[in-house]
Amino acid sequence: MAERVTGDGEQRGPDVINAHQHGGGTQVVARSIGVVNFGTGRLPQDELAASILLRRREEQAQLGIRDRRRMQVRWTAPDDQELATDHPELVWGEGPRKDLTGNLDEIAEVYERIPTGRLVVLGRAGSGKSVLGAQFVLRWLERRSAGAAVSEIFSLGSWNPAEVELTRWLGEQLSRDRPWLAAVHPDGGMTLAERLVSERLILPVLDGFDEIPEGLRDDARRKLSATWLPYVLTSRYDEYKEAVRDTTGLQGAAVVVLADLPPDDSVRYLRFSGPQGAAAGWDPVLAEMRDNPDGPLRKALSTPLMVALAAAVHGERAPNGTSGTSRTNGPQTLLDSAEFPTADRLERHLLTAFLPSVYPRPSHARRARRWLAYLAHDLRQRRTPTPDLAWWELGTTLPLRQRTAVIAFLAGLSFAFVTAVGNIPVDLIATSHGLGFAVRRGLLVGTLHGLLLGAACGFVYHRASGNDALKPSPIEITLRRDAGRRLRDGLSSRIAVGSLVALAGAVAIVAVDRSVVPWLGLDDGLGGGLVSAAQLPLIFGIGTGLVLAVTAWLEAPVDVNRSASCVDLLRMNRRNVHAHIAVWALVFGFIAWFGGSFTETPLRSLQLGLVFGVEGAFGGGLGYGLCLTAWGQWIALARIWLPLTGRLPWRLVTFLEDACERRALRRAGAVYQFRHARLQDLLTEDQEPSRPRS
């Protein structure tokens, strides 16, 4: 096929999405970007589709969306004349307007009837918008052909339309969840994720337009109208209506509104949620909903969210499979009009009682509520509020001084321990001062060196927090070879800052060893002359710069066969830090041995190499990991400081995974989300969750 040249002179492949008539509708077909994925024999979009499809099937099975007992979400055309929509001719062209009514199983087929490939799904809180988005992705991927566009869900709450273009943000989200897509495309310039988006090989489901801060929704509306991408967008009805007021809505987008559940559908699900013998207990609830269509029970149990909560709280089977007979009064509780005079009171009761229903032990429920409340509060405190609970950002809403102090203390403590232990055998072997002297000197030198390194690491972390090129990121999680992009983006800053800090720290260490230690009567006479004094800063400065350069050169793509999950990313980040520690040990050990070979005996230079290698690994390597890697920040804040102060549990990942099994949270690629936004809002209103335990 002939290639075309864009206005900026860049050669591009042919248009990748063609629309052709298929069964009276429009089918989206995407051509390949011509890249085979790292020896797997499959195109990147096919590799991506396979991984998403596997994960979505697992999630659907866990949530019961494909269960025959599930609620059947339906939708209709909007009947509100004040809801701004685009001109029908710009949505449907010259042809007749298609019927878009349908149910959950038909969402992909309904979407294909829209010539523009843009669908907006509106509904009130808990009406099933996110479930519909997940079902669309699953149906689309099951029907797609090789090389075609791949659908995936993106939570709009983490998008800042005033600062980031939609296509760039989509590429960043793909790279975050699947680091192998962060590899630079063979044609150069863009990453694989950016290339897939630019070639329209990603069909995004943009979930939660209402989660974008109100002040940014107008920017979001304009950019969603201006983009050339097709998409499915979900939003709460009122927030979307306000955002498009006095406009023509989103350009080229068809709009549907999720309908309330009929009483028979609601009670059918409630009956099937427990044993057959308990189904009759819901008959009074159905009778009340039929007899009183304007009553609180009918209004509350008209959305999938509230029906699911009613099944969990007052049914016979909780989401984790435990029996609810010992902790609930049964469905008749919902008929108490004095206790629940309004739908809001009834809905709040179901939300409040949800956690005790899935954590049957009261002590477990209290702890889970406190920990989940902190997580909800943490999400609300972000600079841009987001529904995405990313492990590498936990604790970053703590005051910067507090975080810096924690990082500095841990880095200094590790270096102090290694230095103290390392100095004791050296003094025992090379001097005749005895064990007591060696222990006292080791403790003193370790403490002083630890204070200096802790201060240096604290400075680096403080500086990195305000610098996008330096701050910890989960994207670079494994070693890769194509370092060109990384060398341009931030490596020079890391080398400069790291080398200068290491040089200054080494000068301070020499000054302490030559002044404070002798003043306290613990000089062992092994310090050497001026040559040795000058040698240490050079080793630290040159070694640090060389380590950072070598580390960047060794970076390589992630194995594409690995699944993208929080646990997987944590493991890969941990391996990355281990590799950093090994590089620090080898580089510092070699430089110390090589430098010492000119001024010391062979045995003495070998000893220097071993000592500097060990101290480089646990001082430089671990300090670097704590300051500048996502895993190090996670360990310091989320695994040590936050559990120590009672904000989060010690076994945090186990708790998060268990919360997913109990349906309080859900997995969304490499991040977690609260399964119900209203539950997150309720927990945010709890007692101040950030106050540490006494």
mmCIF file of N, CA, C and O in Angstrom, residues 448-510:
data_model
loop_
_atom_site.group_PDB
_atom_site.id
_atom_site.type_symbol
_atom_site.label_atom_id
_atom_site.label_comp_id
_atom_site.label_asym_id
_atom_site.label_seq_id
_atom_site.Cartn_x
_atom_site.Cartn_y
_atom_site.Cartn_z
ATOM 1 N N LEU A 448 27.541 8.099 62.396
ATOM 2 C CA LEU A 448 27.876 9.341 61.695
ATOM 3 C C LEU A 448 27.656 9.215 60.192
ATOM 4 O O LEU A 448 27.084 10.107 59.551
ATOM 5 N N HIS A 449 28.118 8.121 59.621
ATOM 6 C CA HIS A 449 27.930 7.918 58.175
ATOM 7 C C HIS A 449 26.445 7.778 57.837
ATOM 8 O O HIS A 449 25.989 8.261 56.793
ATOM 9 N N GLY A 450 25.694 7.091 58.705
ATOM 10 C CA GLY A 450 24.259 6.954 58.459
ATOM 11 C C GLY A 450 23.546 8.293 58.476
ATOM 12 O O GLY A 450 22.648 8.545 57.658
ATOM 13 N N LEU A 451 23.920 9.175 59.400
ATOM 14 C CA LEU A 451 23.314 10.510 59.442
ATOM 15 C C LEU A 451 23.601 11.286 58.164
ATOM 16 O O LEU A 451 22.713 11.955 57.614
ATOM 17 N N LEU A 452 24.838 11.189 57.691
ATOM 18 C CA LEU A 452 25.192 11.924 56.478
ATOM 19 C C LEU A 452 24.469 11.376 55.255
ATOM 20 O O LEU A 452 23.935 12.135 54.438
ATOM 21 N N LEU A 453 24.445 10.036 55.102
ATOM 22 C CA LEU A 453 23.763 9.467 53.943
ATOM 23 C C LEU A 453 22.254 9.693 54.030
ATOM 24 O O LEU A 453 21.599 9.955 53.015
ATOM 25 N N GLY A 454 21.690 9.608 55.236
ATOM 26 C CA GLY A 454 20.268 9.874 55.382
ATOM 27 C C GLY A 454 19.919 11.290 54.975
ATOM 28 O O GLY A 454 18.903 11.523 54.295
ATOM 29 N N ALA A 455 20.756 12.257 55.371
ATOM 30 C CA ALA A 455 20.515 13.641 54.968
ATOM 31 C C ALA A 455 20.603 13.798 53.448
ATOM 32 O O ALA A 455 19.799 14.509 52.838
ATOM 33 N N ALA A 456 21.581 13.115 52.829
ATOM 34 C CA ALA A 456 21.723 13.197 51.375
ATOM 35 C C ALA A 456 20.512 12.592 50.665
ATOM 36 O O ALA A 456 19.979 13.165 49.712
ATOM 37 N N CYS A 457 20.061 11.430 51.136
ATOM 38 C CA CYS A 457 18.899 10.788 50.519
ATOM 39 C C CYS A 457 17.635 11.614 50.734
ATOM 40 O O CYS A 457 16.778 11.700 49.859
ATOM 41 N N GLY A 458 17.509 12.210 51.915
ATOM 42 C CA GLY A 458 16.371 13.081 52.143
ATOM 43 C C GLY A 458 16.359 14.261 51.200
ATOM 44 O O GLY A 458 15.308 14.647 50.674
ATOM 45 N N PHE A 459 17.531 14.848 50.950
ATOM 46 C CA PHE A 459 17.628 15.957 50.006
ATOM 47 C C PHE A 459 17.216 15.524 48.600
ATOM 48 O O PHE A 459 16.466 16.221 47.910
ATOM 49 N N VAL A 460 17.711 14.363 48.174
ATOM 50 C CA VAL A 460 17.384 13.877 46.825
ATOM 51 C C VAL A 460 15.890 13.599 46.703
ATOM 52 O O VAL A 460 15.257 13.963 45.705
ATOM 53 N N TYR A 461 15.299 12.950 47.711
ATOM 54 C CA TYR A 461 13.871 12.641 47.648
ATOM 55 C C TYR A 461 13.040 13.930 47.630
ATOM 56 O O TYR A 461 12.062 14.039 46.894
ATOM 57 N N HIS A 462 13.423 14.903 48.456
ATOM 58 C CA HIS A 462 12.700 16.174 48.492
ATOM 59 C C HIS A 462 12.749 16.858 47.134
ATOM 60 O O HIS A 462 11.741 17.397 46.652
ATOM 61 N N ARG A 463 13.902 16.818 46.502
ATOM 62 C CA ARG A 463 14.045 17.423 45.185
ATOM 63 C C ARG A 463 13.268 16.640 44.130
ATOM 64 O O ARG A 463 12.637 17.219 43.247
ATOM 65 N N ALA A 464 13.299 15.320 44.231
ATOM 66 C CA ALA A 464 12.621 14.477 43.238
ATOM 67 C C ALA A 464 11.110 14.654 43.286
ATOM 68 O O ALA A 464 10.433 14.511 42.257
ATOM 69 N N SER A 465 10.549 14.951 44.450
ATOM 70 C CA SER A 465 9.098 15.060 44.580
ATOM 71 C C SER A 465 8.530 16.184 43.737
ATOM 72 O O SER A 465 7.364 16.143 43.355
ATOM 73 N N GLY A 466 9.348 17.197 43.437
ATOM 74 C CA GLY A 466 8.855 18.299 42.621
ATOM 75 C C GLY A 466 9.392 18.293 41.214
ATOM 76 O O GLY A 466 9.273 19.289 40.498
ATOM 77 N N ASN A 467 9.983 17.165 40.782
ATOM 78 C CA ASN A 467 10.602 17.086 39.466
ATOM 79 C C ASN A 467 10.123 15.824 38.761
ATOM 80 O O ASN A 467 10.403 14.716 39.207
ATOM 81 N N ASP A 468 9.384 15.998 37.659
ATOM 82 C CA ASP A 468 8.826 14.839 36.951
ATOM 83 C C ASP A 468 9.918 13.916 36.421
ATOM 84 O O ASP A 468 9.692 12.715 36.250
ATOM 85 N N ALA A 469 11.096 14.463 36.136
ATOM 86 C CA ALA A 469 12.179 13.627 35.609
ATOM 87 C C ALA A 469 12.835 12.784 36.687
ATOM 88 O O ALA A 469 13.518 11.815 36.384
ATOM 89 N N LEU A 470 12.621 13.137 37.960
ATOM 90 C CA LEU A 470 13.291 12.433 39.045
ATOM 91 C C LEU A 470 12.363 11.603 39.911
ATOM 92 O O LEU A 470 12.782 10.619 40.503
ATOM 93 N N LYS A 471 11.098 12.007 40.040
ATOM 94 C CA LYS A 471 10.232 11.378 41.025
ATOM 95 C C LYS A 471 9.975 9.914 40.694
ATOM 96 O O LYS A 471 9.975 9.517 39.530
ATOM 97 N N PRO A 472 9.751 9.086 41.724
ATOM 98 C CA PRO A 472 9.528 7.649 41.509
ATOM 99 C C PRO A 472 8.376 7.387 40.557
ATOM 100 O O PRO A 472 7.320 8.013 40.656
ATOM 101 N N SER A 473 8.583 6.476 39.629
ATOM 102 C CA SER A 473 7.571 6.140 38.628
ATOM 103 C C SER A 473 7.537 4.638 38.425
ATOM 104 O O SER A 473 8.579 3.989 38.389
ATOM 105 N N PRO A 474 6.349 4.057 38.243
ATOM 106 C CA PRO A 474 6.259 2.615 38.036
ATOM 107 C C PRO A 474 6.441 2.191 36.593
ATOM 108 O O PRO A 474 6.427 1.029 36.286
ATOM 109 N N ILE A 475 6.598 3.151 35.694
ATOM 110 C CA ILE A 475 6.682 2.801 34.280
ATOM 111 C C ILE A 475 7.973 2.039 33.986
ATOM 112 O O ILE A 475 7.968 1.006 33.355
ATOM 113 N N GLU A 476 9.100 2.575 34.452
ATOM 114 C CA GLU A 476 10.396 1.933 34.210
ATOM 115 C C GLU A 476 10.622 0.874 35.276
ATOM 116 O O GLU A 476 11.229 1.130 36.307
ATOM 117 N N ILE A 477 10.141 -0.314 35.021
ATOM 118 C CA ILE A 477 10.158 -1.315 36.081
ATOM 119 C C ILE A 477 11.084 -2.483 35.820
ATOM 120 O O ILE A 477 11.310 -3.279 36.708
ATOM 121 N N THR A 478 11.591 -2.612 34.609
ATOM 122 C CA THR A 478 12.537 -3.697 34.339
ATOM 123 C C THR A 478 13.659 -3.167 33.474
ATOM 124 O O THR A 478 13.607 -2.050 32.978
ATOM 125 N N LEU A 479 14.664 -3.965 33.299
ATOM 126 C CA LEU A 479 15.812 -3.541 32.518
ATOM 127 C C LEU A 479 15.496 -3.613 31.037
ATOM 128 O O LEU A 479 14.939 -4.581 30.555
ATOM 129 N N ARG A 480 15.877 -2.575 30.300
ATOM 130 C CA ARG A 480 15.646 -2.578 28.863
ATOM 131 C C ARG A 480 16.851 -1.981 28.141
ATOM 132 O O ARG A 480 17.592 -1.180 28.704
ATOM 133 N N ARG A 481 17.017 -2.313 26.862
ATOM 134 C CA ARG A 481 18.207 -1.919 26.120
ATOM 135 C C ARG A 481 18.046 -0.603 25.372
ATOM 136 O O ARG A 481 19.004 0.101 25.150
ATOM 137 N N ASP A 482 16.849 -0.297 24.912
ATOM 138 C CA ASP A 482 16.681 0.902 24.090
ATOM 139 C C ASP A 482 16.613 2.129 24.990
ATOM 140 O O ASP A 482 15.567 2.645 25.280
ATOM 141 N N ALA A 483 17.793 2.613 25.409
ATOM 142 C CA ALA A 483 17.862 3.685 26.406
ATOM 143 C C ALA A 483 17.777 5.071 25.802
ATOM 144 O O ALA A 483 17.847 6.043 26.528
ATOM 145 N N GLY A 484 17.633 5.174 24.484
ATOM 146 C CA GLY A 484 17.649 6.492 23.869
ATOM 147 C C GLY A 484 16.628 7.438 24.448
ATOM 148 O O GLY A 484 16.933 8.583 24.776
ATOM 149 N N ARG A 485 15.407 6.955 24.593
ATOM 150 C CA ARG A 485 14.355 7.833 25.128
ATOM 151 C C ARG A 485 14.656 8.195 26.574
ATOM 152 O O ARG A 485 14.499 9.344 26.982
ATOM 153 N N ARG A 486 15.091 7.221 27.392
ATOM 154 C CA ARG A 486 15.369 7.494 28.795
ATOM 155 C C ARG A 486 16.565 8.433 28.942
ATOM 156 O O ARG A 486 16.600 9.286 29.820
ATOM 157 N N LEU A 487 17.581 8.286 28.050
ATOM 158 C CA LEU A 487 18.725 9.174 28.122
ATOM 159 C C LEU A 487 18.320 10.618 27.883
ATOM 160 O O LEU A 487 18.893 11.538 28.458
ATOM 161 N N ARG A 488 17.319 10.817 27.029
ATOM 162 C CA ARG A 488 16.841 12.171 26.775
ATOM 163 C C ARG A 488 15.951 12.664 27.891
ATOM 164 O O ARG A 488 15.927 13.851 28.194
ATOM 165 N N ASP A 489 15.158 11.762 28.501
ATOM 166 C CA ASP A 489 14.130 12.163 29.449
ATOM 167 C C ASP A 489 14.557 11.871 30.885
ATOM 168 O O ASP A 489 14.149 10.874 31.462
ATOM 169 N N GLY A 490 15.396 12.713 31.442
ATOM 170 C CA GLY A 490 15.633 12.650 32.874
ATOM 171 C C GLY A 490 16.939 12.018 33.301
ATOM 172 O O GLY A 490 17.334 12.168 34.460
ATOM 173 N N LEU A 491 17.636 11.287 32.413
ATOM 174 C CA LEU A 491 18.855 10.625 32.860
ATOM 175 C C LEU A 491 19.936 11.638 33.214
ATOM 176 O O LEU A 491 20.646 11.487 34.207
ATOM 177 N N SER A 492 20.094 12.686 32.397
ATOM 178 C CA SER A 492 21.114 13.697 32.679
ATOM 179 C C SER A 492 20.868 14.359 34.024
ATOM 180 O O SER A 492 21.810 14.642 34.777
ATOM 181 N N SER A 493 19.581 14.599 34.359
ATOM 182 C CA SER A 493 19.260 15.197 35.655
ATOM 183 C C SER A 493 19.653 14.258 36.783
ATOM 184 O O SER A 493 20.214 14.681 37.803
ATOM 185 N N ARG A 494 19.374 12.976 36.624
ATOM 186 C CA ARG A 494 19.698 12.011 37.673
ATOM 187 C C ARG A 494 21.207 11.894 37.868
ATOM 188 O O ARG A 494 21.703 11.835 38.998
ATOM 189 N N ILE A 495 21.954 11.850 36.758
ATOM 190 C CA ILE A 495 23.403 11.733 36.871
ATOM 191 C C ILE A 495 23.988 12.960 37.552
ATOM 192 O O ILE A 495 24.834 12.864 38.447
ATOM 193 N N ALA A 496 23.542 14.151 37.133
ATOM 194 C CA ALA A 496 24.084 15.387 37.695
ATOM 195 C C ALA A 496 23.782 15.499 39.183
ATOM 196 O O ALA A 496 24.687 15.729 40.006
ATOM 197 N N VAL A 497 22.504 15.316 39.539
ATOM 198 C CA VAL A 497 22.126 15.437 40.943
ATOM 199 C C VAL A 497 22.795 14.344 41.773
ATOM 200 O O VAL A 497 23.355 14.604 42.850
ATOM 201 N N GLY A 498 22.765 13.102 41.281
ATOM 202 C CA GLY A 498 23.343 11.995 42.033
ATOM 203 C C GLY A 498 24.836 12.149 42.252
ATOM 204 O O GLY A 498 25.342 11.937 43.363
ATOM 205 N N SER A 499 25.565 12.537 41.200
ATOM 206 C CA SER A 499 27.016 12.673 41.328
ATOM 207 C C SER A 499 27.394 13.802 42.281
ATOM 208 O O SER A 499 28.301 13.656 43.103
ATOM 209 N N LEU A 500 26.703 14.937 42.166
ATOM 210 C CA LEU A 500 27.017 16.067 43.041
ATOM 211 C C LEU A 500 26.708 15.745 44.500
ATOM 212 O O LEU A 500 27.493 16.073 45.400
ATOM 213 N N VAL A 501 25.559 15.103 44.738
ATOM 214 C CA VAL A 501 25.209 14.745 46.110
ATOM 215 C C VAL A 501 26.201 13.727 46.664
ATOM 216 O O VAL A 501 26.641 13.820 47.822
ATOM 217 N N ALA A 502 26.573 12.725 45.842
ATOM 218 C CA ALA A 502 27.538 11.718 46.295
ATOM 219 C C ALA A 502 28.896 12.349 46.594
ATOM 220 O O ALA A 502 29.553 12.012 47.585
ATOM 221 N N LEU A 503 29.336 13.278 45.738
ATOM 222 C CA LEU A 503 30.615 13.950 45.946
ATOM 223 C C LEU A 503 30.601 14.759 47.243
ATOM 224 O O LEU A 503 31.537 14.682 48.058
ATOM 225 N N ALA A 504 29.517 15.528 47.448
ATOM 226 C CA ALA A 504 29.411 16.326 48.670
ATOM 227 C C ALA A 504 29.340 15.435 49.903
ATOM 228 O O ALA A 504 29.955 15.725 50.945
ATOM 229 N N GLY A 505 28.582 14.326 49.804
ATOM 230 C CA GLY A 505 28.486 13.407 50.934
ATOM 231 C C GLY A 505 29.819 12.777 51.277
ATOM 232 O O GLY A 505 30.159 12.598 52.464
ATOM 233 N N ALA A 506 30.600 12.428 50.246
ATOM 234 C CA ALA A 506 31.908 11.819 50.494
ATOM 235 C C ALA A 506 32.856 12.805 51.163
ATOM 236 O O ALA A 506 33.635 12.431 52.054
ATOM 237 N N VAL A 507 32.815 14.071 50.718
ATOM 238 C CA VAL A 507 33.650 15.092 51.364
ATOM 239 C C VAL A 507 33.277 15.224 52.840
ATOM 240 O O VAL A 507 34.146 15.332 53.720
ATOM 241 N N ALA A 508 31.966 15.206 53.124
ATOM 242 C CA ALA A 508 31.516 15.297 54.519
ATOM 243 C C ALA A 508 31.979 14.089 55.328
ATOM 244 O O ALA A 508 32.388 14.216 56.500
ATOM 245 N N ILE A 509 31.933 12.890 54.726
ATOM 246 C CA ILE A 509 32.379 11.682 55.425
ATOM 247 C C ILE A 509 33.867 11.767 55.753
ATOM 248 O O ILE A 509 34.311 11.428 56.869
ATOM 249 N N VAL A 510 34.665 12.231 54.777
ATOM 250 C CA VAL A 510 36.105 12.375 55.024
ATOM 251 C C VAL A 510 36.357 13.370 56.150
ATOM 252 O O VAL A 510 37.196 13.145 57.042
#
